[in-house]
Each structure stands twice: as C-alpha cells, then as structure tokens.
PDB file of N, CA and C in Angstrom:
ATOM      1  N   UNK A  18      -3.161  10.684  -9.972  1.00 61.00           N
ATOM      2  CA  UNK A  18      -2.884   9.301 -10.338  1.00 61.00           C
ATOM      3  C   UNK A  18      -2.943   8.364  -9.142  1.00 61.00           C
ATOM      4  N   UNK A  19      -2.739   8.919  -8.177  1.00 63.00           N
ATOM      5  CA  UNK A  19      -2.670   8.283  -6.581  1.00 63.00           C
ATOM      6  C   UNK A  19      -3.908   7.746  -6.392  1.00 63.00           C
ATOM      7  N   UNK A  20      -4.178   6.660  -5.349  1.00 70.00           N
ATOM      8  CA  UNK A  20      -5.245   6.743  -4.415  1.00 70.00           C
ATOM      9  C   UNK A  20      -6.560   5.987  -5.375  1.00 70.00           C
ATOM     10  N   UNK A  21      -6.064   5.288  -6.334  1.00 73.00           N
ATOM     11  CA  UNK A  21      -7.305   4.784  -7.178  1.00 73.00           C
ATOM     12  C   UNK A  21      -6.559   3.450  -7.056  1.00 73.00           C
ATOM     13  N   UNK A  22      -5.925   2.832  -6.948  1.00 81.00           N
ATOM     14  CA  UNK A  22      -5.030   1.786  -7.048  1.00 81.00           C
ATOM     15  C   UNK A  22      -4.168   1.704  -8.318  1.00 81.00           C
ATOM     16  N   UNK A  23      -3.607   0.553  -7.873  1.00 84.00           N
ATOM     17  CA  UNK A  23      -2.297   0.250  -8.723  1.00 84.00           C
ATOM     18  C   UNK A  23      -2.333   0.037 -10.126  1.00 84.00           C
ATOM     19  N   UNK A  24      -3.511  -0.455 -10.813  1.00 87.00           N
ATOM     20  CA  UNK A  24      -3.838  -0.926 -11.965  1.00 87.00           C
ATOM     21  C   UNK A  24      -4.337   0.602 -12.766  1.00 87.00           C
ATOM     22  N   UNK A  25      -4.965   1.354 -11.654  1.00 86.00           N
ATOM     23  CA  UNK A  25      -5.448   2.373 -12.489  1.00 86.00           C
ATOM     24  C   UNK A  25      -3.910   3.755 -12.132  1.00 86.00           C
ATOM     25  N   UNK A  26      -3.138   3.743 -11.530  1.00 87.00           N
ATOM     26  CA  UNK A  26      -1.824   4.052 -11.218  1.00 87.00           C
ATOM     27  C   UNK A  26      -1.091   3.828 -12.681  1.00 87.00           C
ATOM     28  N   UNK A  27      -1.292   2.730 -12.894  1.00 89.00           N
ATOM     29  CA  UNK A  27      -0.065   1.864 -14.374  1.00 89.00           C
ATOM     30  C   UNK A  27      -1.244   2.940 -15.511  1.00 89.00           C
ATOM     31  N   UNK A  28      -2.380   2.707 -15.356  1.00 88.00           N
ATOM     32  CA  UNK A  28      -2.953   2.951 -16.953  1.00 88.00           C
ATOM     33  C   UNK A  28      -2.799   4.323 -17.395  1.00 88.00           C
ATOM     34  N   UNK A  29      -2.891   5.164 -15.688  1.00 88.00           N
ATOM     35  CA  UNK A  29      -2.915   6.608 -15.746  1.00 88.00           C
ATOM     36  C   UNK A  29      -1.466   7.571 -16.719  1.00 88.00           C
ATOM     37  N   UNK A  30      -0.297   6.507 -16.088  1.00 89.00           N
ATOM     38  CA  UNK A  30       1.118   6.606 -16.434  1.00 89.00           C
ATOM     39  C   UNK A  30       0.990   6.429 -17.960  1.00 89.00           C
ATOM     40  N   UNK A  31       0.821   4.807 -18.555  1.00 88.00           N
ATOM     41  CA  UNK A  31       0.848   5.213 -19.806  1.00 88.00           C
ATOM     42  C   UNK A  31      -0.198   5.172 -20.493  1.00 88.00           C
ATOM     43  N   UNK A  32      -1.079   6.405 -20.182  1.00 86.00           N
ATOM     44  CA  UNK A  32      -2.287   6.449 -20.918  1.00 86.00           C
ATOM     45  C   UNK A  32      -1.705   6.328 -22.836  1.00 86.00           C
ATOM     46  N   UNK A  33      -0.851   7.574 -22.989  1.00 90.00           N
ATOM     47  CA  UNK A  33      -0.210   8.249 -24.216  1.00 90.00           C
ATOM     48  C   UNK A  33      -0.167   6.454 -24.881  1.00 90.00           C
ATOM     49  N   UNK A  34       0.275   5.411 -24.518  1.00 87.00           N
ATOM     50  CA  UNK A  34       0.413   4.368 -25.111  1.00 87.00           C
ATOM     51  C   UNK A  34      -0.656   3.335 -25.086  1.00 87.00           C
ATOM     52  N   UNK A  35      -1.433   3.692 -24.499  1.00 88.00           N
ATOM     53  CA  UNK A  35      -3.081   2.667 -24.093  1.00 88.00           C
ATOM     54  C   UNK A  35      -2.794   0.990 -24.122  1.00 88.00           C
ATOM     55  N   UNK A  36      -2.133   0.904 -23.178  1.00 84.00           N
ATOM     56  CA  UNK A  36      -0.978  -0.423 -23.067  1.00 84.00           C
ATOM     57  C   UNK A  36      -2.585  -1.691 -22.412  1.00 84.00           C
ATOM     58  N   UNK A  37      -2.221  -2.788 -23.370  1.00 90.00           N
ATOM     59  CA  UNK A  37      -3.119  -3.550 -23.282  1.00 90.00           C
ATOM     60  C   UNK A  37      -2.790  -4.357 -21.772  1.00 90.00           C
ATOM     61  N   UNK A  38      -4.183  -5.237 -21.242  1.00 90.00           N
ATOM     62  CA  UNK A  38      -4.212  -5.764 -19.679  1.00 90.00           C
ATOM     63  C   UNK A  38      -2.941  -6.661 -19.110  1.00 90.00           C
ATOM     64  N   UNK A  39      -2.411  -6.749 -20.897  1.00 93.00           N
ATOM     65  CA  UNK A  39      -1.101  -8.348 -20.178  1.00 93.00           C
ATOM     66  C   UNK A  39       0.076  -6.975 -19.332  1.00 93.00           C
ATOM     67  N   UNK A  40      -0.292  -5.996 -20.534  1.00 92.00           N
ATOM     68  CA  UNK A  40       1.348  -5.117 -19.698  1.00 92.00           C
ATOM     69  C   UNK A  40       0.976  -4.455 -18.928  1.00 92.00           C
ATOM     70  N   UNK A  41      -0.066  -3.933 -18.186  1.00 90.00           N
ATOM     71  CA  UNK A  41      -0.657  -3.272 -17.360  1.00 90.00           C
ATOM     72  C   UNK A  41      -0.170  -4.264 -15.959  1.00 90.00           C
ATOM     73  N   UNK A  42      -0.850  -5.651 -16.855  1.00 91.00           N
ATOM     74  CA  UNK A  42      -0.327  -6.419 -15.195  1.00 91.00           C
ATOM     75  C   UNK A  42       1.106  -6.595 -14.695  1.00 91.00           C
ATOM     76  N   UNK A  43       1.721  -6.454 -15.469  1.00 94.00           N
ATOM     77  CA  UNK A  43       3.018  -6.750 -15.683  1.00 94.00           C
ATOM     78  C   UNK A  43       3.323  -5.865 -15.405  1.00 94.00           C
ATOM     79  N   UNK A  44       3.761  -4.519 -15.702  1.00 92.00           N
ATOM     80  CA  UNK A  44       3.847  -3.430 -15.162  1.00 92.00           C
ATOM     81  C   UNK A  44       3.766  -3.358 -13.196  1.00 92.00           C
ATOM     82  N   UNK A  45       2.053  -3.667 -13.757  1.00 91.00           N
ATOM     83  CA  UNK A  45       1.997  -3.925 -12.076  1.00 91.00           C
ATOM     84  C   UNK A  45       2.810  -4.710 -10.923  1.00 91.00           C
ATOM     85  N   UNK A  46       3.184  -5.662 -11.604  1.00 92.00           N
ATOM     86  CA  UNK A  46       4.276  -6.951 -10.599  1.00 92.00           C
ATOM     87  C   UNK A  46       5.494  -6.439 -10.360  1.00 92.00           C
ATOM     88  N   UNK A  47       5.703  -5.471 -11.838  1.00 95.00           N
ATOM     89  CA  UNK A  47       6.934  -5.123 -11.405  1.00 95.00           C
ATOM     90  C   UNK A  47       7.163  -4.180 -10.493  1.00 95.00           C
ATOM     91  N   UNK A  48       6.490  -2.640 -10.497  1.00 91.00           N
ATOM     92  CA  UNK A  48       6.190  -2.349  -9.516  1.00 91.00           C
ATOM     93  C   UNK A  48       6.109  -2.785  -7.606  1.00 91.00           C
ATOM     94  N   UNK A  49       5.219  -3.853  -7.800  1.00 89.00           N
ATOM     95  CA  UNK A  49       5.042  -4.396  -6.427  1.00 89.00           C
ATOM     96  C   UNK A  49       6.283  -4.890  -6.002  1.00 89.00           C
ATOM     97  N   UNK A  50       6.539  -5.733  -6.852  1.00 94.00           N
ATOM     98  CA  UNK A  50       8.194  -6.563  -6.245  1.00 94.00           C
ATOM     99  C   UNK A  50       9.100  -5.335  -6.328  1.00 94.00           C
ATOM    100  N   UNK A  51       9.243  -4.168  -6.731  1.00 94.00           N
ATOM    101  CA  UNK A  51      10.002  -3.346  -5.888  1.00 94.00           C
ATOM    102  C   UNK A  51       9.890  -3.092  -4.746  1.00 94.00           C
ATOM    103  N   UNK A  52       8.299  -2.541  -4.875  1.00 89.00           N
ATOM    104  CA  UNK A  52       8.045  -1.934  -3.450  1.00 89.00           C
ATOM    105  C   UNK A  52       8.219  -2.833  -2.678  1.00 89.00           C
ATOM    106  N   UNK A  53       8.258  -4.283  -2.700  1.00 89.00           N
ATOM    107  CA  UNK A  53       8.297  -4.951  -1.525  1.00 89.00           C
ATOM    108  C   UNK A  53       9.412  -4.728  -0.889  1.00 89.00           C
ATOM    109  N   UNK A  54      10.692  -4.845  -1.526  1.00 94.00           N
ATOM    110  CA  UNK A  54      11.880  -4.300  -1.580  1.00 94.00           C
ATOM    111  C   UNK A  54      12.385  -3.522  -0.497  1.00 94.00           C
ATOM    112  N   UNK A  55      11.515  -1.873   0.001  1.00 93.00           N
ATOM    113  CA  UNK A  55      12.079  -1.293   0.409  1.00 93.00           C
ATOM    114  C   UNK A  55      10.906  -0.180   1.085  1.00 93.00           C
ATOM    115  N   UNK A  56       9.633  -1.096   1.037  1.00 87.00           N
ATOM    116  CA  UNK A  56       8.476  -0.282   1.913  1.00 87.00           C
ATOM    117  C   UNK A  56       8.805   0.165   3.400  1.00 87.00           C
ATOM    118  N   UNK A  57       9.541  -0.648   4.175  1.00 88.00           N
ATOM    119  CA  UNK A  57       9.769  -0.347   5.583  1.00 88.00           C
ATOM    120  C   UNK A  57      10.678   0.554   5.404  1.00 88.00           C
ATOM    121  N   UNK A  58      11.404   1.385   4.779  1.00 93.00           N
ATOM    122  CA  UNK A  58      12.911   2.154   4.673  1.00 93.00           C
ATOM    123  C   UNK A  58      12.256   3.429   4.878  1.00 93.00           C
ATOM    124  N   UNK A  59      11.018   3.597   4.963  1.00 89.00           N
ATOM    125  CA  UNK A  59      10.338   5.155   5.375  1.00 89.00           C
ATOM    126  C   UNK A  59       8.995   5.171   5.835  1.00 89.00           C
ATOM    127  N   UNK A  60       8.988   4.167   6.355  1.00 88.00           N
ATOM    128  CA  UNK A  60       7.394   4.011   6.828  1.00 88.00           C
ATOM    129  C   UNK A  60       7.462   3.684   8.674  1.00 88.00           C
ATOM    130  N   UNK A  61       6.978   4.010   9.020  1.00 89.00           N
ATOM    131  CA  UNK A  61       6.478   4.571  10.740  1.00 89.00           C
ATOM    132  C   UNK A  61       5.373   5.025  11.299  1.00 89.00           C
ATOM    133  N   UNK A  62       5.452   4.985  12.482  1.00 91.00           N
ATOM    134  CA  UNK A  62       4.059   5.263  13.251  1.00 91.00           C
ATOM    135  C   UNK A  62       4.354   7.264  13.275  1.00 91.00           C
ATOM    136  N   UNK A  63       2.985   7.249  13.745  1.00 94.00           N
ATOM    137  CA  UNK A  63       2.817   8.580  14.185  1.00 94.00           C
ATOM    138  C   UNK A  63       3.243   8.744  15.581  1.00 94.00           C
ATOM    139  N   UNK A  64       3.592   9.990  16.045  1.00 97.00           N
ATOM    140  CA  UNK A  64       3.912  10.165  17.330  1.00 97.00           C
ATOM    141  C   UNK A  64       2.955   9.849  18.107  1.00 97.00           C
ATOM    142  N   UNK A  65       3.217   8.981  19.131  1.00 97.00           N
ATOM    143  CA  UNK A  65       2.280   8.620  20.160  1.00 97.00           C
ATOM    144  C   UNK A  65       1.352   7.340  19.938  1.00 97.00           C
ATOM    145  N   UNK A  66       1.775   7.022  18.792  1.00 96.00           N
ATOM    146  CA  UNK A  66       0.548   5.702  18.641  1.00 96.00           C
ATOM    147  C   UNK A  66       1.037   4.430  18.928  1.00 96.00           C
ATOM    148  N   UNK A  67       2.433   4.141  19.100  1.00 96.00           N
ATOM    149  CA  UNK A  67       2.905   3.168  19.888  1.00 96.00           C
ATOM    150  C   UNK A  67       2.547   3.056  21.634  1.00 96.00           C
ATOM    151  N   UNK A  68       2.677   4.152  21.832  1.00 98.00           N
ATOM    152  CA  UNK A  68       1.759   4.325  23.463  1.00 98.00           C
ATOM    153  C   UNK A  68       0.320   4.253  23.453  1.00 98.00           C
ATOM    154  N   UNK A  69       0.089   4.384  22.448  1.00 97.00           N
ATOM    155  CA  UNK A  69      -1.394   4.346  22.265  1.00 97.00           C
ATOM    156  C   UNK A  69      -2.127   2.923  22.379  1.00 97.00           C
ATOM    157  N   UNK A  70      -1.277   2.186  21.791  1.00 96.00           N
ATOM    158  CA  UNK A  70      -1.457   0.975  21.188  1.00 96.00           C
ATOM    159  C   UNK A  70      -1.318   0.026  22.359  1.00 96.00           C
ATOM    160  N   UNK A  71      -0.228   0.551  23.503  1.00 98.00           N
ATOM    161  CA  UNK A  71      -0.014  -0.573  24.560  1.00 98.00           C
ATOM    162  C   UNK A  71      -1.012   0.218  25.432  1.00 98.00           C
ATOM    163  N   UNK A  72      -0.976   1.212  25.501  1.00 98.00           N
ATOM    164  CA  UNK A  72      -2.212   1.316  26.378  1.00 98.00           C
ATOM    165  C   UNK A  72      -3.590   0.691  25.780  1.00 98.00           C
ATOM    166  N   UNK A  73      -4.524   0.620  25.009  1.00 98.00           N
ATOM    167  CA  UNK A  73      -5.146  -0.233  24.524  1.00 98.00           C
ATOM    168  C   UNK A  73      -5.319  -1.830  25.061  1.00 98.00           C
ATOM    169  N   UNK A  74      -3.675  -2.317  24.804  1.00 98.00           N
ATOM    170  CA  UNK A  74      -3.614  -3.775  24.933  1.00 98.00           C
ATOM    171  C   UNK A  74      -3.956  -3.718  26.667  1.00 98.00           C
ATOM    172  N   UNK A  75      -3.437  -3.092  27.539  1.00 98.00           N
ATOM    173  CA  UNK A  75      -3.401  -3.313  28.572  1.00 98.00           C
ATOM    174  C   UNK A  75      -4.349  -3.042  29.182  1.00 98.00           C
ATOM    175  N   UNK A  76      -5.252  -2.279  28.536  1.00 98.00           N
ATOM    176  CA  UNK A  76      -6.992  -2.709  28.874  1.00 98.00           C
ATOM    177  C   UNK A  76      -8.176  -3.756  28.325  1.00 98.00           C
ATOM    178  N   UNK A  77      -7.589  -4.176  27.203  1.00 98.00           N
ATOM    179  CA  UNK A  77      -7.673  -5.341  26.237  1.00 98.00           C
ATOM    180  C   UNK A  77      -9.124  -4.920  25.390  1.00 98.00           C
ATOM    181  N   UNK A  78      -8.512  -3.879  25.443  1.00 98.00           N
ATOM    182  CA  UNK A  78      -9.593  -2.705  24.378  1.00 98.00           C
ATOM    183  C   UNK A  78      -9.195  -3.251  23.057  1.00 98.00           C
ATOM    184  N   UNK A  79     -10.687  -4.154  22.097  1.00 96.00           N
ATOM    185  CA  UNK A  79     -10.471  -4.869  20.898  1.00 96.00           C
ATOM    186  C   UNK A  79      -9.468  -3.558  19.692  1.00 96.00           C
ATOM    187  N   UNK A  80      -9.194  -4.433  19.066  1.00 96.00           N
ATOM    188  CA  UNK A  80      -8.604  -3.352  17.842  1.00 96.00           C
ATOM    189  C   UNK A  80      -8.788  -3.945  16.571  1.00 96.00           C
ATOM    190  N   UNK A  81      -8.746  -3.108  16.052  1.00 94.00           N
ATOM    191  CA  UNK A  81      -8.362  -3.497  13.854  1.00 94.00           C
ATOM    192  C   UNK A  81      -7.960  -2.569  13.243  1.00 94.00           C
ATOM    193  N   UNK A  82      -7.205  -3.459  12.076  1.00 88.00           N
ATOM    194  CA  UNK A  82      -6.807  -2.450  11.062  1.00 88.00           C
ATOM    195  C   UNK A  82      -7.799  -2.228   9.876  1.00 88.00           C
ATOM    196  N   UNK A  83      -7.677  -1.138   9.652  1.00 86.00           N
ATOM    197  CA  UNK A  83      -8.374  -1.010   8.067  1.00 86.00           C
ATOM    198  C   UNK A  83      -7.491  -0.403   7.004  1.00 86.00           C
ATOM    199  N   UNK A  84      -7.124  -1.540   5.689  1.00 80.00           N
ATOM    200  CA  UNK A  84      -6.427  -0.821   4.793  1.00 80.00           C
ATOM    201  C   UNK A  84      -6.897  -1.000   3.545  1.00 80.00           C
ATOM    202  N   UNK A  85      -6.451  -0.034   2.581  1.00 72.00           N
ATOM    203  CA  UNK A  85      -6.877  -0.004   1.355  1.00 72.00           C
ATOM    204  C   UNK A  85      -5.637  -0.920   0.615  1.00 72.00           C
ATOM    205  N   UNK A  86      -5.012  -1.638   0.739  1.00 72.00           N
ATOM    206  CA  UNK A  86      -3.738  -1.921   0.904  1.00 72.00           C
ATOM    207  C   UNK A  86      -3.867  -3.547   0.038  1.00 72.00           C
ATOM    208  N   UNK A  87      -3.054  -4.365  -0.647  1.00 69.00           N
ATOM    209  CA  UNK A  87      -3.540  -5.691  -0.511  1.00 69.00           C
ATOM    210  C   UNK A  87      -3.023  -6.418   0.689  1.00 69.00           C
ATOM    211  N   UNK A  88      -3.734  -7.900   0.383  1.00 66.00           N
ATOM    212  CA  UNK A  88      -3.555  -8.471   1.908  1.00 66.00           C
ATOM    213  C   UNK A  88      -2.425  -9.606   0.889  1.00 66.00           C
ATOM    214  N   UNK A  89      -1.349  -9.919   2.398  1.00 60.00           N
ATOM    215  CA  UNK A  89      -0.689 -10.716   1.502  1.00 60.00           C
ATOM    216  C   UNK A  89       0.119 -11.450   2.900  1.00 60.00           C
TER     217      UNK A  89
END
C-alpha cells in the first residue's frame, strides 16, 4: 500500500468500500493534518550526515534535495 502515494494509500485501504474522489480526498486531508502533527517526533538524520553536510558547506560543494514528498 506504501510508496505509491497518498491518494492511492486511501483507495488501497478502502478498496472493500470503493469510496468515491470527494472521500478519498478527504480522507486524504485528514490524514495529512495529522501527520503534520507529529512528523518530527521520529524522524532524523542518519549517522554521520550532519558531518557530512557541514563538511560540504565548508567547501561550498552545491547540494539538493530530492523528495517524493509534497512541497509545502
């Protein structure tokens, strides 16, 4: 159900009810405004990528992110 996004996340859940686009979206909001909630409460870097990262800056070696993520 993961990893396809959020819309196809909601449809996967209630397939058994084949829930039309208004509650799918809706579904979806509600969702999000949780997660907004409480995304930082377990989310972190990997070991070493904060050193990673200032070493980078301090050669002014360009960077970016890439996410599958929305932008907001």
């Amino acid at each position: 159900m993961v990893g396809r996004g959020m819309e196809n996340l909601v449809r996967s859940a209630l397939a058994a009810e084949k829930p039309d686009q208004e509650k799918v979206l809706e579904l979806q909001r509600q969702i999000e405004a949780e997660y907004a909630k409480c995304w930082a409460d377990t989310t972190g870097t990997y070991a070493g990528i904060p050193e990673l990262l200032d070493g980078l800056t301090e050669r002014n070696i360009g960077m970016a992110i890439l996410s599958n993520k929305p932008h907001s």
